[in-house]
């Protein structure tokens, strides 16, 4: 028998959650074949088998947290996956039937022993035979194990499929009434947060509690960017194979401003400031599992086409859940675009340990005073810079944002540089 262990993931990742098993007990597994999907704080990773054989045992279930180096499955390298597999399945079924018959009897015997009868502290839930993951799920759903019928050991799927009878909601209602302002008569649903969502929540709170975060705002007249893009987009796509979007303009403008105000391209390490002499720009991408920030490496060395191509590829990988850990690590500054969802105004939260993040918003046509006598409708965008006031003063932050505004309102120079 050969053990399958959780492999080394990354320096900062020590554990994960089993999202799903890709193979079942009795399946034949080839060397290098995927057997499980592991959800980590940053990305989902598929675990491969280093051996060929028949999968004999799954030691952990979906939803269980596992650590690097922990044994999660057992493979029999001597089995060929055909006749042995079917024999094993029959044996498993036989053992399950035997377990179903014997376990209730064992349970009764436990209650008859002096140790059990004298222990009044054991609840009926504690005496029920259940897997750890089943007990965990029962606690999450507010379900009593004594209400769940099972031929033997209660498993997680038994808890998931359990539905309380209309005349037996006592345990659930009792639990619900403990929550402040929760009406037990109202329908609710408990949804466990994914590991990634828990990590996002934790880091956002940590960022606000650690940094002295302030936000400054400005607005950009997008007329020239939109005109330039309209004139050049067809030729640009024909020449480069990628579309000319707003993100490349903003990335170029941000890099230009960072070069003038380097403290926004830094981080705090103890009592020192680490000034970064490179420009790895994080681009926030929304996915079904939450926000991720893949990084465009050495963005200052890329032209408009290179930036647009890299952002497109990272966005596709994020939505297909194909991002690698290397795509997410590092980053010296972040850009987030709430405008794609219609946001006109927001305060972005710092992506720690970075000390600056630029928020883009929706382009909105508004009447703008050209001079004291003239108004024109212009495509305007509010922009926001959140920064860590511990090392970035207000003068630098405001000047940085003004520089971004100036470069985007005169985009010809940006395009010539790119």
mmCIF file of C-alpha atoms in Angstrom:
data_model
loop_
_atom_site.group_PDB
_atom_site.id
_atom_site.type_symbol
_atom_site.label_atom_id
_atom_site.label_comp_id
_atom_site.label_asym_id
_atom_site.label_seq_id
_atom_site.Cartn_x
_atom_site.Cartn_y
_atom_site.Cartn_z
ATOM 1 C CA UNK A 1 0.000 0.000 0.000
ATOM 2 C CA UNK A 2 1.247 3.484 -0.899
ATOM 3 C CA UNK A 3 0.188 6.684 0.799
ATOM 4 C CA UNK A 4 -0.856 9.813 -1.114
ATOM 5 C CA UNK A 5 0.096 12.991 0.744
ATOM 6 C CA UNK A 6 -0.709 16.665 0.315
ATOM 7 C CA UNK A 7 2.263 18.039 -1.641
ATOM 8 C CA UNK A 8 4.266 21.167 -0.890
ATOM 9 C CA UNK A 9 2.171 24.077 -2.175
ATOM 10 C CA UNK A 10 3.982 27.366 -1.646
ATOM 11 C CA UNK A 11 6.022 29.008 1.055
ATOM 12 C CA UNK A 12 3.034 30.902 2.441
ATOM 13 C CA UNK A 13 0.492 28.074 2.143
ATOM 14 C CA UNK A 14 0.503 25.302 4.734
ATOM 15 C CA UNK A 15 -3.009 23.896 4.455
ATOM 16 C CA UNK A 16 -6.041 23.656 2.209
ATOM 17 C CA UNK A 17 -9.558 22.280 1.954
ATOM 18 C CA UNK A 18 -10.493 19.250 -0.116
ATOM 19 C CA UNK A 19 -12.915 20.694 -2.673
ATOM 20 C CA UNK A 20 -13.722 17.392 -4.353
ATOM 21 C CA UNK A 21 -12.374 13.938 -5.071
ATOM 22 C CA UNK A 22 -11.831 13.279 -8.757
ATOM 23 C CA UNK A 23 -11.502 9.520 -8.182
ATOM 24 C CA UNK A 24 -13.478 7.043 -6.063
ATOM 25 C CA UNK A 25 -12.440 4.012 -4.045
ATOM 26 C CA UNK A 26 -11.898 1.122 -6.455
ATOM 27 C CA UNK A 27 -10.915 3.345 -9.389
ATOM 28 C CA UNK A 28 -7.678 2.644 -11.205
ATOM 29 C CA UNK A 29 -5.293 5.599 -11.089
ATOM 30 C CA UNK A 30 -2.388 6.210 -13.448
ATOM 31 C CA UNK A 31 0.791 7.940 -12.391
ATOM 32 C CA UNK A 32 0.391 11.700 -12.885
ATOM 33 C CA UNK A 33 -3.410 11.490 -12.963
ATOM 34 C CA UNK A 34 -5.465 13.999 -10.976
ATOM 35 C CA UNK A 35 -7.193 12.478 -7.952
ATOM 36 C CA UNK A 36 -8.369 15.477 -5.917
ATOM 37 C CA UNK A 37 -8.963 19.219 -6.075
ATOM 38 C CA UNK A 38 -7.608 21.243 -3.166
ATOM 39 C CA UNK A 39 -8.861 24.742 -2.367
ATOM 40 C CA UNK A 40 -6.250 27.037 -0.827
ATOM 41 C CA UNK A 41 -6.339 30.645 0.306
ATOM 42 C CA UNK A 42 -5.396 31.832 -3.171
ATOM 43 C CA UNK A 43 -6.075 29.227 -5.851
ATOM 44 C CA UNK A 44 -7.447 25.745 -6.399
ATOM 45 C CA UNK A 45 -4.799 23.072 -6.948
ATOM 46 C CA UNK A 46 -5.274 19.633 -8.459
ATOM 47 C CA UNK A 47 -3.368 16.900 -6.625
ATOM 48 C CA UNK A 48 -1.819 14.205 -8.807
ATOM 49 C CA UNK A 49 -0.888 10.648 -7.925
ATOM 50 C CA UNK A 50 2.797 9.821 -8.072
ATOM 51 C CA UNK A 51 1.961 6.141 -8.434
ATOM 52 C CA UNK A 52 -0.225 3.822 -10.528
ATOM 53 C CA UNK A 53 -2.637 1.401 -8.915
ATOM 54 C CA UNK A 54 -6.098 1.048 -7.399
ATOM 55 C CA UNK A 55 -7.435 3.641 -4.994
ATOM 56 C CA UNK A 56 -8.120 1.678 -1.806
ATOM 57 C CA UNK A 57 -9.024 4.351 0.731
ATOM 58 C CA UNK A 58 -9.954 8.034 0.968
ATOM 59 C CA UNK A 59 -8.876 9.233 4.400
ATOM 60 C CA UNK A 60 -10.485 12.655 4.213
ATOM 61 C CA UNK A 61 -13.781 13.932 2.813
ATOM 62 C CA UNK A 62 -14.716 17.026 0.770
ATOM 63 C CA UNK A 63 -14.807 20.023 3.068
ATOM 64 C CA UNK A 64 -12.083 18.695 5.375
ATOM 65 C CA UNK A 65 -9.047 20.853 6.071
ATOM 66 C CA UNK A 66 -5.744 19.116 5.382
ATOM 67 C CA UNK A 67 -2.142 20.141 5.964
ATOM 68 C CA UNK A 68 0.905 19.825 3.737
ATOM 69 C CA UNK A 69 2.373 16.342 4.159
ATOM 70 C CA UNK A 70 -0.856 14.827 5.515
ATOM 71 C CA UNK A 71 -1.937 11.432 4.165
ATOM 72 C CA UNK A 72 -5.262 11.781 2.329
ATOM 73 C CA UNK A 73 -5.525 8.536 0.355
ATOM 74 C CA UNK A 74 -4.040 5.049 -0.036
ATOM 75 C CA UNK A 75 -3.215 3.339 -3.347
ATOM 76 C CA UNK A 76 -2.504 -0.353 -3.939
ATOM 77 C CA UNK A 77 0.233 -0.460 -6.567
ATOM 78 C CA UNK A 78 -0.045 -4.238 -6.909
ATOM 79 C CA UNK A 79 -3.683 -4.143 -8.037
ATOM 80 C CA UNK A 80 -4.540 -3.818 -11.726
ATOM 81 C CA UNK A 81 -7.879 -2.075 -11.280
ATOM 82 C CA UNK A 82 -10.022 -4.717 -12.984
ATOM 83 C CA UNK A 83 -11.021 -7.916 -11.206
ATOM 84 C CA UNK A 84 -9.399 -6.835 -7.982
ATOM 85 C CA UNK A 85 -11.393 -3.636 -8.056
ATOM 86 C CA UNK A 86 -14.746 -5.366 -8.358
ATOM 87 C CA UNK A 87 -13.781 -7.803 -5.626
ATOM 88 C CA UNK A 88 -12.828 -4.920 -3.392
ATOM 89 C CA UNK A 89 -16.162 -3.214 -4.023
ATOM 90 C CA UNK A 90 -18.018 -6.356 -3.038
ATOM 91 C CA UNK A 91 -15.904 -6.661 0.084
ATOM 92 C CA UNK A 92 -16.577 -3.006 0.939
ATOM 93 C CA UNK A 93 -20.316 -3.517 0.575
ATOM 94 C CA UNK A 94 -20.119 -6.633 2.726
ATOM 95 C CA UNK A 95 -18.246 -4.720 5.408
ATOM 96 C CA UNK A 96 -20.751 -1.870 5.262
ATOM 97 C CA UNK A 97 -23.626 -4.306 5.804
ATOM 98 C CA UNK A 98 -21.742 -5.914 8.648
ATOM 99 C CA UNK A 99 -21.045 -2.495 10.130
ATOM 100 C CA UNK A 100 -24.695 -1.496 9.808
ATOM 101 C CA UNK A 101 -25.784 -4.597 11.760
ATOM 102 C CA UNK A 102 -23.112 -4.509 14.425
ATOM 103 C CA UNK A 103 -22.854 -0.803 15.204
ATOM 104 C CA UNK A 104 -26.263 -0.347 16.840
ATOM 105 C CA UNK A 105 -25.506 -3.350 19.046
ATOM 106 C CA UNK A 106 -22.161 -1.860 20.032
ATOM 107 C CA UNK A 107 -23.947 1.359 20.829
ATOM 108 C CA UNK A 108 -26.343 -0.406 23.186
ATOM 109 C CA UNK A 109 -23.481 -2.225 24.867
ATOM 110 C CA UNK A 110 -21.687 1.081 25.423
ATOM 111 C CA UNK A 111 -24.728 2.428 27.221
ATOM 112 C CA UNK A 112 -24.866 -0.641 29.445
ATOM 113 C CA UNK A 113 -21.245 -0.417 30.596
ATOM 114 C CA UNK A 114 -20.639 1.187 33.992
ATOM 115 C CA UNK A 115 -18.449 3.884 32.435
ATOM 116 C CA UNK A 116 -21.162 4.906 30.026
ATOM 117 C CA UNK A 117 -24.043 4.679 32.482
ATOM 118 C CA UNK A 118 -22.194 6.721 35.062
ATOM 119 C CA UNK A 119 -21.282 9.480 32.600
ATOM 120 C CA UNK A 120 -24.315 11.727 32.631
ATOM 121 C CA UNK A 121 -22.382 14.391 30.711
ATOM 122 C CA UNK A 122 -22.493 12.485 27.407
ATOM 123 C CA UNK A 123 -25.300 13.802 25.239
ATOM 124 C CA UNK A 124 -27.178 11.648 22.795
ATOM 125 C CA UNK A 125 -25.377 13.449 19.961
ATOM 126 C CA UNK A 126 -22.020 12.487 21.451
ATOM 127 C CA UNK A 127 -23.048 8.834 21.695
ATOM 128 C CA UNK A 128 -24.137 8.641 18.068
ATOM 129 C CA UNK A 129 -21.547 7.102 15.753
ATOM 130 C CA UNK A 130 -20.621 9.757 13.176
ATOM 131 C CA UNK A 131 -17.608 10.806 11.146
ATOM 132 C CA UNK A 132 -15.841 14.051 12.155
ATOM 133 C CA UNK A 133 -16.983 15.766 8.962
ATOM 134 C CA UNK A 134 -20.582 14.711 9.674
ATOM 135 C CA UNK A 135 -20.436 16.205 13.176
ATOM 136 C CA UNK A 136 -18.926 19.384 11.751
ATOM 137 C CA UNK A 137 -21.653 19.706 9.117
ATOM 138 C CA UNK A 138 -24.358 19.012 11.714
ATOM 139 C CA UNK A 139 -23.038 21.849 13.874
ATOM 140 C CA UNK A 140 -22.998 24.189 10.868
ATOM 141 C CA UNK A 141 -26.596 23.349 9.975
ATOM 142 C CA UNK A 142 -27.807 23.371 13.586
ATOM 143 C CA UNK A 143 -28.990 19.769 13.261
ATOM 144 C CA UNK A 144 -29.122 17.230 16.059
ATOM 145 C CA UNK A 145 -27.525 13.901 15.144
ATOM 146 C CA UNK A 146 -30.236 12.040 17.028
ATOM 147 C CA UNK A 147 -32.750 13.206 14.410
ATOM 148 C CA UNK A 148 -30.767 11.633 11.554
ATOM 149 C CA UNK A 149 -31.516 8.024 10.719
ATOM 150 C CA UNK A 150 -28.641 5.900 9.440
ATOM 151 C CA UNK A 151 -28.003 2.196 9.129
ATOM 152 C CA UNK A 152 -24.608 2.654 10.768
ATOM 153 C CA UNK A 153 -22.118 5.446 11.106
ATOM 154 C CA UNK A 154 -23.596 8.833 10.183
ATOM 155 C CA UNK A 155 -21.685 10.396 7.312
ATOM 156 C CA UNK A 156 -21.602 13.924 5.914
ATOM 157 C CA UNK A 157 -23.950 13.066 3.070
ATOM 158 C CA UNK A 158 -26.510 11.840 5.629
ATOM 159 C CA UNK A 159 -26.463 15.275 7.258
ATOM 160 C CA UNK A 160 -26.650 17.055 3.893
ATOM 161 C CA UNK A 161 -29.673 15.032 2.815
ATOM 162 C CA UNK A 162 -31.465 15.396 6.157
ATOM 163 C CA UNK A 163 -34.597 17.529 6.126
ATOM 164 C CA UNK A 164 -36.413 18.121 9.454
ATOM 165 C CA UNK A 165 -40.083 17.218 9.687
ATOM 166 C CA UNK A 166 -42.565 20.044 10.069
ATOM 167 C CA UNK A 167 -43.480 18.965 13.573
ATOM 168 C CA UNK A 168 -39.854 18.475 14.652
ATOM 169 C CA UNK A 169 -37.999 21.766 14.191
ATOM 170 C CA UNK A 170 -37.287 22.136 17.905
ATOM 171 C CA UNK A 171 -33.469 21.875 17.839
ATOM 172 C CA UNK A 172 -33.097 24.229 14.893
ATOM 173 C CA UNK A 173 -35.517 26.792 16.248
ATOM 174 C CA UNK A 174 -33.857 26.732 19.628
ATOM 175 C CA UNK A 175 -30.491 27.393 18.001
ATOM 176 C CA UNK A 176 -31.855 30.145 15.770
ATOM 177 C CA UNK A 177 -33.432 32.099 18.643
ATOM 178 C CA UNK A 178 -29.993 32.543 20.204
ATOM 179 C CA UNK A 179 -28.942 34.790 17.322
ATOM 180 C CA UNK A 180 -29.775 38.479 17.996
ATOM 181 C CA UNK A 181 -32.824 39.807 16.150
ATOM 182 C CA UNK A 182 -33.350 36.493 14.325
ATOM 183 C CA UNK A 183 -36.995 35.537 13.976
ATOM 184 C CA UNK A 184 -37.104 31.715 14.188
ATOM 185 C CA UNK A 185 -40.221 31.703 12.053
ATOM 186 C CA UNK A 186 -38.423 33.288 9.081
ATOM 187 C CA UNK A 187 -36.768 31.075 6.457
ATOM 188 C CA UNK A 188 -32.969 31.233 6.494
ATOM 189 C CA UNK A 189 -30.141 29.351 4.864
ATOM 190 C CA UNK A 190 -26.690 28.745 6.302
ATOM 191 C CA UNK A 191 -23.918 28.728 3.717
ATOM 192 C CA UNK A 192 -20.395 27.860 4.731
ATOM 193 C CA UNK A 193 -17.851 30.393 3.548
ATOM 194 C CA UNK A 194 -15.272 28.981 1.179
ATOM 195 C CA UNK A 195 -11.661 29.020 2.309
ATOM 196 C CA UNK A 196 -10.920 31.774 -0.198
ATOM 197 C CA UNK A 197 -13.822 33.915 0.998
ATOM 198 C CA UNK A 198 -12.684 33.466 4.613
ATOM 199 C CA UNK A 199 -9.180 34.542 3.628
ATOM 200 C CA UNK A 200 -10.473 37.575 1.709
ATOM 201 C CA UNK A 201 -12.582 38.629 4.695
ATOM 202 C CA UNK A 202 -9.693 38.166 7.111
ATOM 203 C CA UNK A 203 -7.175 40.087 5.020
ATOM 204 C CA UNK A 204 -9.504 42.986 4.272
ATOM 205 C CA UNK A 205 -10.119 43.463 7.994
ATOM 206 C CA UNK A 206 -6.403 43.088 8.765
ATOM 207 C CA UNK A 207 -5.571 45.681 6.115
ATOM 208 C CA UNK A 208 -7.933 48.231 7.643
ATOM 209 C CA UNK A 209 -6.729 47.497 11.181
ATOM 210 C CA UNK A 210 -3.022 47.632 10.306
ATOM 211 C CA UNK A 211 -2.704 50.495 7.822
ATOM 212 C CA UNK A 212 -3.525 54.138 8.428
ATOM 213 C CA UNK A 213 -5.671 54.104 5.305
ATOM 214 C CA UNK A 214 -6.934 57.292 3.715
ATOM 215 C CA UNK A 215 -8.533 57.910 0.333
ATOM 216 C CA UNK A 216 -8.245 60.909 -1.970
ATOM 217 C CA UNK A 217 -10.433 61.501 -5.038
ATOM 218 C CA UNK A 218 -10.253 63.245 -8.386
ATOM 219 C CA UNK A 219 -11.993 63.062 -11.741
ATOM 220 C CA UNK A 220 -10.789 62.543 -15.280
ATOM 221 C CA UNK A 221 -12.195 63.937 -18.483
ATOM 222 C CA UNK A 222 -12.049 60.799 -20.655
ATOM 223 C CA UNK A 223 -12.739 62.657 -23.924
ATOM 224 C CA UNK A 224 -9.221 62.374 -25.344
ATOM 225 C CA UNK A 225 -8.711 58.753 -24.281
ATOM 226 C CA UNK A 226 -12.011 57.748 -25.838
ATOM 227 C CA UNK A 227 -11.307 59.671 -29.064
ATOM 228 C CA UNK A 228 -7.829 58.185 -29.363
ATOM 229 C CA UNK A 229 -9.121 54.696 -28.680
ATOM 230 C CA UNK A 230 -11.887 55.126 -31.253
ATOM 231 C CA UNK A 231 -9.405 56.267 -33.907
ATOM 232 C CA UNK A 232 -6.769 53.642 -33.228
ATOM 233 C CA UNK A 233 -8.612 50.541 -31.993
ATOM 234 C CA UNK A 234 -9.191 48.848 -35.375
ATOM 235 C CA UNK A 235 -5.621 49.317 -36.581
ATOM 236 C CA UNK A 236 -4.321 48.361 -33.156
ATOM 237 C CA UNK A 237 -6.265 45.085 -33.102
ATOM 238 C CA UNK A 238 -5.320 44.260 -36.682
ATOM 239 C CA UNK A 239 -1.651 44.810 -35.912
ATOM 240 C CA UNK A 240 -1.420 43.218 -32.448
ATOM 241 C CA UNK A 241 -4.319 40.758 -32.301
ATOM 242 C CA UNK A 242 -5.671 42.259 -29.057
ATOM 243 C CA UNK A 243 -8.257 44.936 -28.342
ATOM 244 C CA UNK A 244 -7.250 48.364 -27.085
ATOM 245 C CA UNK A 245 -9.011 48.914 -23.769
ATOM 246 C CA UNK A 246 -8.847 51.461 -20.970
ATOM 247 C CA UNK A 247 -6.724 49.286 -18.659
ATOM 248 C CA UNK A 248 -3.527 49.722 -20.660
ATOM 249 C CA UNK A 249 -3.903 53.513 -20.532
ATOM 250 C CA UNK A 250 -4.435 53.458 -16.777
ATOM 251 C CA UNK A 251 -1.571 51.023 -16.210
ATOM 252 C CA UNK A 252 0.801 53.223 -18.189
ATOM 253 C CA UNK A 253 -0.371 56.345 -16.334
ATOM 254 C CA UNK A 254 0.015 54.652 -12.949
ATOM 255 C CA UNK A 255 3.571 53.556 -13.759
ATOM 256 C CA UNK A 256 4.467 57.086 -14.841
ATOM 257 C CA UNK A 257 3.080 58.478 -11.582
ATOM 258 C CA UNK A 258 4.808 55.796 -9.477
ATOM 259 C CA UNK A 259 8.165 56.762 -10.973
ATOM 260 C CA UNK A 260 7.604 60.323 -9.736
ATOM 261 C CA UNK A 261 6.194 59.289 -6.352
ATOM 262 C CA UNK A 262 8.100 56.088 -5.420
ATOM 263 C CA UNK A 263 6.749 55.812 -1.865
ATOM 264 C CA UNK A 264 3.472 54.558 -3.365
ATOM 265 C CA UNK A 265 5.461 51.671 -4.867
ATOM 266 C CA UNK A 266 6.778 50.523 -1.497
ATOM 267 C CA UNK A 267 5.887 48.578 1.627
ATOM 268 C CA UNK A 268 6.656 48.689 5.332
ATOM 269 C CA UNK A 269 8.847 45.959 6.816
ATOM 270 C CA UNK A 270 9.301 46.464 10.547
ATOM 271 C CA UNK A 271 10.919 49.858 11.030
ATOM 272 C CA UNK A 272 12.109 50.070 7.417
ATOM 273 C CA UNK A 273 10.571 51.169 4.123
ATOM 274 C CA UNK A 274 11.177 48.802 1.203
ATOM 275 C CA UNK A 275 11.259 50.836 -2.006
ATOM 276 C CA UNK A 276 10.549 48.639 -5.026
ATOM 277 C CA UNK A 277 12.502 49.419 -8.156
ATOM 278 C CA UNK A 278 10.191 47.344 -10.333
ATOM 279 C CA UNK A 279 6.565 47.743 -11.402
ATOM 280 C CA UNK A 280 4.514 44.592 -10.913
ATOM 281 C CA UNK A 281 0.940 45.870 -11.206
ATOM 282 C CA UNK A 282 -1.901 43.852 -9.684
ATOM 283 C CA UNK A 283 -5.178 43.911 -11.617
ATOM 284 C CA UNK A 284 -8.215 43.040 -9.480
ATOM 285 C CA UNK A 285 -10.488 40.467 -11.135
ATOM 286 C CA UNK A 286 -13.893 39.399 -9.836
ATOM 287 C CA UNK A 287 -14.674 35.668 -9.965
ATOM 288 C CA UNK A 288 -17.502 33.488 -8.673
ATOM 289 C CA UNK A 289 -15.312 32.561 -5.699
ATOM 290 C CA UNK A 290 -14.352 36.125 -4.849
ATOM 291 C CA UNK A 291 -11.873 38.808 -5.806
ATOM 292 C CA UNK A 292 -8.389 37.799 -6.939
ATOM 293 C CA UNK A 293 -5.489 40.032 -7.921
ATOM 294 C CA UNK A 294 -3.214 38.493 -10.568
ATOM 295 C CA UNK A 295 -0.053 40.440 -11.295
ATOM 296 C CA UNK A 296 1.253 41.877 -14.563
ATOM 297 C CA UNK A 297 5.019 41.448 -14.134
ATOM 298 C CA UNK A 298 7.422 44.213 -15.167
ATOM 299 C CA UNK A 299 4.554 46.198 -16.649
ATOM 300 C CA UNK A 300 6.883 49.137 -17.300
ATOM 301 C CA UNK A 301 8.691 47.045 -19.915
ATOM 302 C CA UNK A 302 5.499 46.188 -21.789
ATOM 303 C CA UNK A 303 3.822 48.168 -24.525
ATOM 304 C CA UNK A 304 0.082 48.710 -24.760
ATOM 305 C CA UNK A 305 -0.382 45.437 -26.624
ATOM 306 C CA UNK A 306 1.681 43.506 -24.090
ATOM 307 C CA UNK A 307 -0.292 44.921 -21.166
ATOM 308 C CA UNK A 308 -3.673 44.278 -22.813
ATOM 309 C CA UNK A 309 -2.643 40.725 -23.755
ATOM 310 C CA UNK A 310 -1.377 39.930 -20.256
ATOM 311 C CA UNK A 311 -4.483 41.356 -18.564
ATOM 312 C CA UNK A 312 -6.724 39.380 -20.923
ATOM 313 C CA UNK A 313 -4.864 36.123 -20.291
ATOM 314 C CA UNK A 314 -4.862 36.582 -16.522
ATOM 315 C CA UNK A 315 -8.575 37.447 -16.560
ATOM 316 C CA UNK A 316 -9.422 34.282 -18.501
ATOM 317 C CA UNK A 317 -7.305 32.155 -16.167
ATOM 318 C CA UNK A 318 -9.013 33.719 -13.151
ATOM 319 C CA UNK A 319 -12.521 33.045 -14.448
ATOM 320 C CA UNK A 320 -11.598 29.474 -15.430
ATOM 321 C CA UNK A 321 -9.977 28.916 -12.030
ATOM 322 C CA UNK A 322 -6.634 28.219 -13.709
ATOM 323 C CA UNK A 323 -4.465 30.812 -11.971
ATOM 324 C CA UNK A 324 -1.196 29.509 -10.580
ATOM 325 C CA UNK A 325 0.222 30.715 -7.272
ATOM 326 C CA UNK A 326 2.973 32.498 -9.197
ATOM 327 C CA UNK A 327 0.292 34.600 -10.944
ATOM 328 C CA UNK A 328 -0.839 36.009 -7.601
ATOM 329 C CA UNK A 329 2.342 36.438 -5.614
ATOM 330 C CA UNK A 330 4.056 39.771 -5.171
ATOM 331 C CA UNK A 331 2.754 42.928 -6.769
ATOM 332 C CA UNK A 332 3.850 46.470 -5.957
ATOM 333 C CA UNK A 333 0.641 48.425 -6.671
ATOM 334 C CA UNK A 334 -2.952 47.479 -7.530
ATOM 335 C CA UNK A 335 -5.612 48.806 -9.900
ATOM 336 C CA UNK A 336 -9.271 47.877 -9.412
ATOM 337 C CA UNK A 337 -12.127 48.793 -11.741
ATOM 338 C CA UNK A 338 -15.522 48.968 -10.086
ATOM 339 C CA UNK A 339 -16.834 50.706 -13.174
ATOM 340 C CA UNK A 340 -17.400 47.389 -14.930
ATOM 341 C CA UNK A 341 -20.228 46.825 -12.434
ATOM 342 C CA UNK A 342 -21.582 50.370 -12.720
ATOM 343 C CA UNK A 343 -19.911 51.911 -9.672
ATOM 344 C CA UNK A 344 -19.579 55.689 -9.835
ATOM 345 C CA UNK A 345 -17.717 56.183 -6.554
ATOM 346 C CA UNK A 346 -16.022 53.897 -4.056
ATOM 347 C CA UNK A 347 -13.201 53.631 -1.547
ATOM 348 C CA UNK A 348 -10.873 50.755 -2.492
ATOM 349 C CA UNK A 349 -9.208 48.825 0.338
ATOM 350 C CA UNK A 350 -5.439 48.382 0.305
ATOM 351 C CA UNK A 351 -4.049 45.081 -0.902
ATOM 352 C CA UNK A 352 -1.571 44.605 1.967
ATOM 353 C CA UNK A 353 1.382 44.868 2.220
ATOM 354 C CA UNK A 354 1.095 47.353 -0.662
ATOM 355 C CA UNK A 355 0.565 50.978 0.318
ATOM 356 C CA UNK A 356 -1.451 52.172 -2.672
ATOM 357 C CA UNK A 357 -4.434 51.113 -4.771
ATOM 358 C CA UNK A 358 -6.166 53.016 -7.573
ATOM 359 C CA UNK A 359 -9.909 52.683 -8.032
ATOM 360 C CA UNK A 360 -11.444 53.250 -11.465
ATOM 361 C CA UNK A 361 -15.164 53.855 -11.926
ATOM 362 C CA UNK A 362 -17.896 54.114 -14.526
ATOM 363 C CA UNK A 363 -17.585 56.688 -17.311
ATOM 364 C CA UNK A 364 -20.566 58.987 -16.939
ATOM 365 C CA UNK A 365 -21.571 61.822 -19.237
ATOM 366 C CA UNK A 366 -21.965 65.005 -17.185
ATOM 367 C CA UNK A 367 -22.190 68.734 -17.875
ATOM 368 C CA UNK A 368 -18.766 70.250 -17.253
ATOM 369 C CA UNK A 369 -17.901 73.931 -16.990
ATOM 370 C CA UNK A 370 -15.373 74.661 -19.734
ATOM 371 C CA UNK A 371 -15.102 78.286 -18.660
ATOM 372 C CA UNK A 372 -17.254 80.718 -16.734
ATOM 373 C CA UNK A 373 -19.744 80.973 -19.599
ATOM 374 C CA UNK A 374 -19.661 77.552 -21.300
ATOM 375 C CA UNK A 375 -20.836 74.095 -20.320
ATOM 376 C CA UNK A 376 -20.293 70.896 -22.304
ATOM 377 C CA UNK A 377 -21.338 67.322 -21.781
ATOM 378 C CA UNK A 378 -18.157 65.296 -21.189
ATOM 379 C CA UNK A 379 -17.448 61.618 -20.413
ATOM 380 C CA UNK A 380 -16.158 61.836 -16.838
ATOM 381 C CA UNK A 381 -14.714 59.220 -14.504
ATOM 382 C CA UNK A 382 -14.124 59.544 -10.771
ATOM 383 C CA UNK A 383 -10.873 57.971 -9.616
ATOM 384 C CA UNK A 384 -9.869 57.135 -6.048
ATOM 385 C CA UNK A 385 -6.477 56.496 -4.469
ATOM 386 C CA UNK A 386 -6.370 54.713 -1.131
ATOM 387 C CA UNK A 387 -2.971 54.920 0.524
ATOM 388 C CA UNK A 388 -1.163 54.084 3.751
ATOM 389 C CA UNK A 389 -0.682 57.366 5.577
ATOM 390 C CA UNK A 390 2.106 55.828 7.683
ATOM 391 C CA UNK A 391 4.596 56.407 4.857
ATOM 392 C CA UNK A 392 2.635 58.378 2.238
ATOM 393 C CA UNK A 393 1.752 61.962 3.074
ATOM 394 C CA UNK A 394 -1.355 63.653 1.754
ATOM 395 C CA UNK A 395 0.657 65.930 -0.547
ATOM 396 C CA UNK A 396 2.257 62.925 -2.300
ATOM 397 C CA UNK A 397 -1.036 61.060 -2.589
ATOM 398 C CA UNK A 398 -2.897 64.027 -4.071
ATOM 399 C CA UNK A 399 -0.006 64.823 -6.416
ATOM 400 C CA UNK A 400 0.126 61.182 -7.560
ATOM 401 C CA UNK A 401 -3.564 61.239 -8.451
ATOM 402 C CA UNK A 402 -3.238 64.594 -10.245
ATOM 403 C CA UNK A 403 -0.369 63.151 -12.287
ATOM 404 C CA UNK A 404 -2.513 60.147 -13.302
ATOM 405 C CA UNK A 405 -5.292 62.561 -14.295
ATOM 406 C CA UNK A 406 -2.951 64.749 -16.362
ATOM 407 C CA UNK A 407 -1.461 61.826 -18.285
ATOM 408 C CA UNK A 408 -4.859 60.333 -19.101
ATOM 409 C CA UNK A 409 -6.242 63.651 -20.284
ATOM 410 C CA UNK A 410 -3.265 63.913 -22.664
ATOM 411 C CA UNK A 411 -2.951 60.260 -23.772
ATOM 412 C CA UNK A 412 -1.023 60.807 -27.024
ATOM 413 C CA UNK A 413 2.250 60.893 -25.084
ATOM 414 C CA UNK A 414 1.352 57.633 -23.305
ATOM 415 C CA UNK A 415 0.715 55.908 -26.605
ATOM 416 C CA UNK A 416 3.932 57.220 -28.085
ATOM 417 C CA UNK A 417 5.888 55.936 -25.065
ATOM 418 C CA UNK A 418 4.165 52.515 -25.261
#
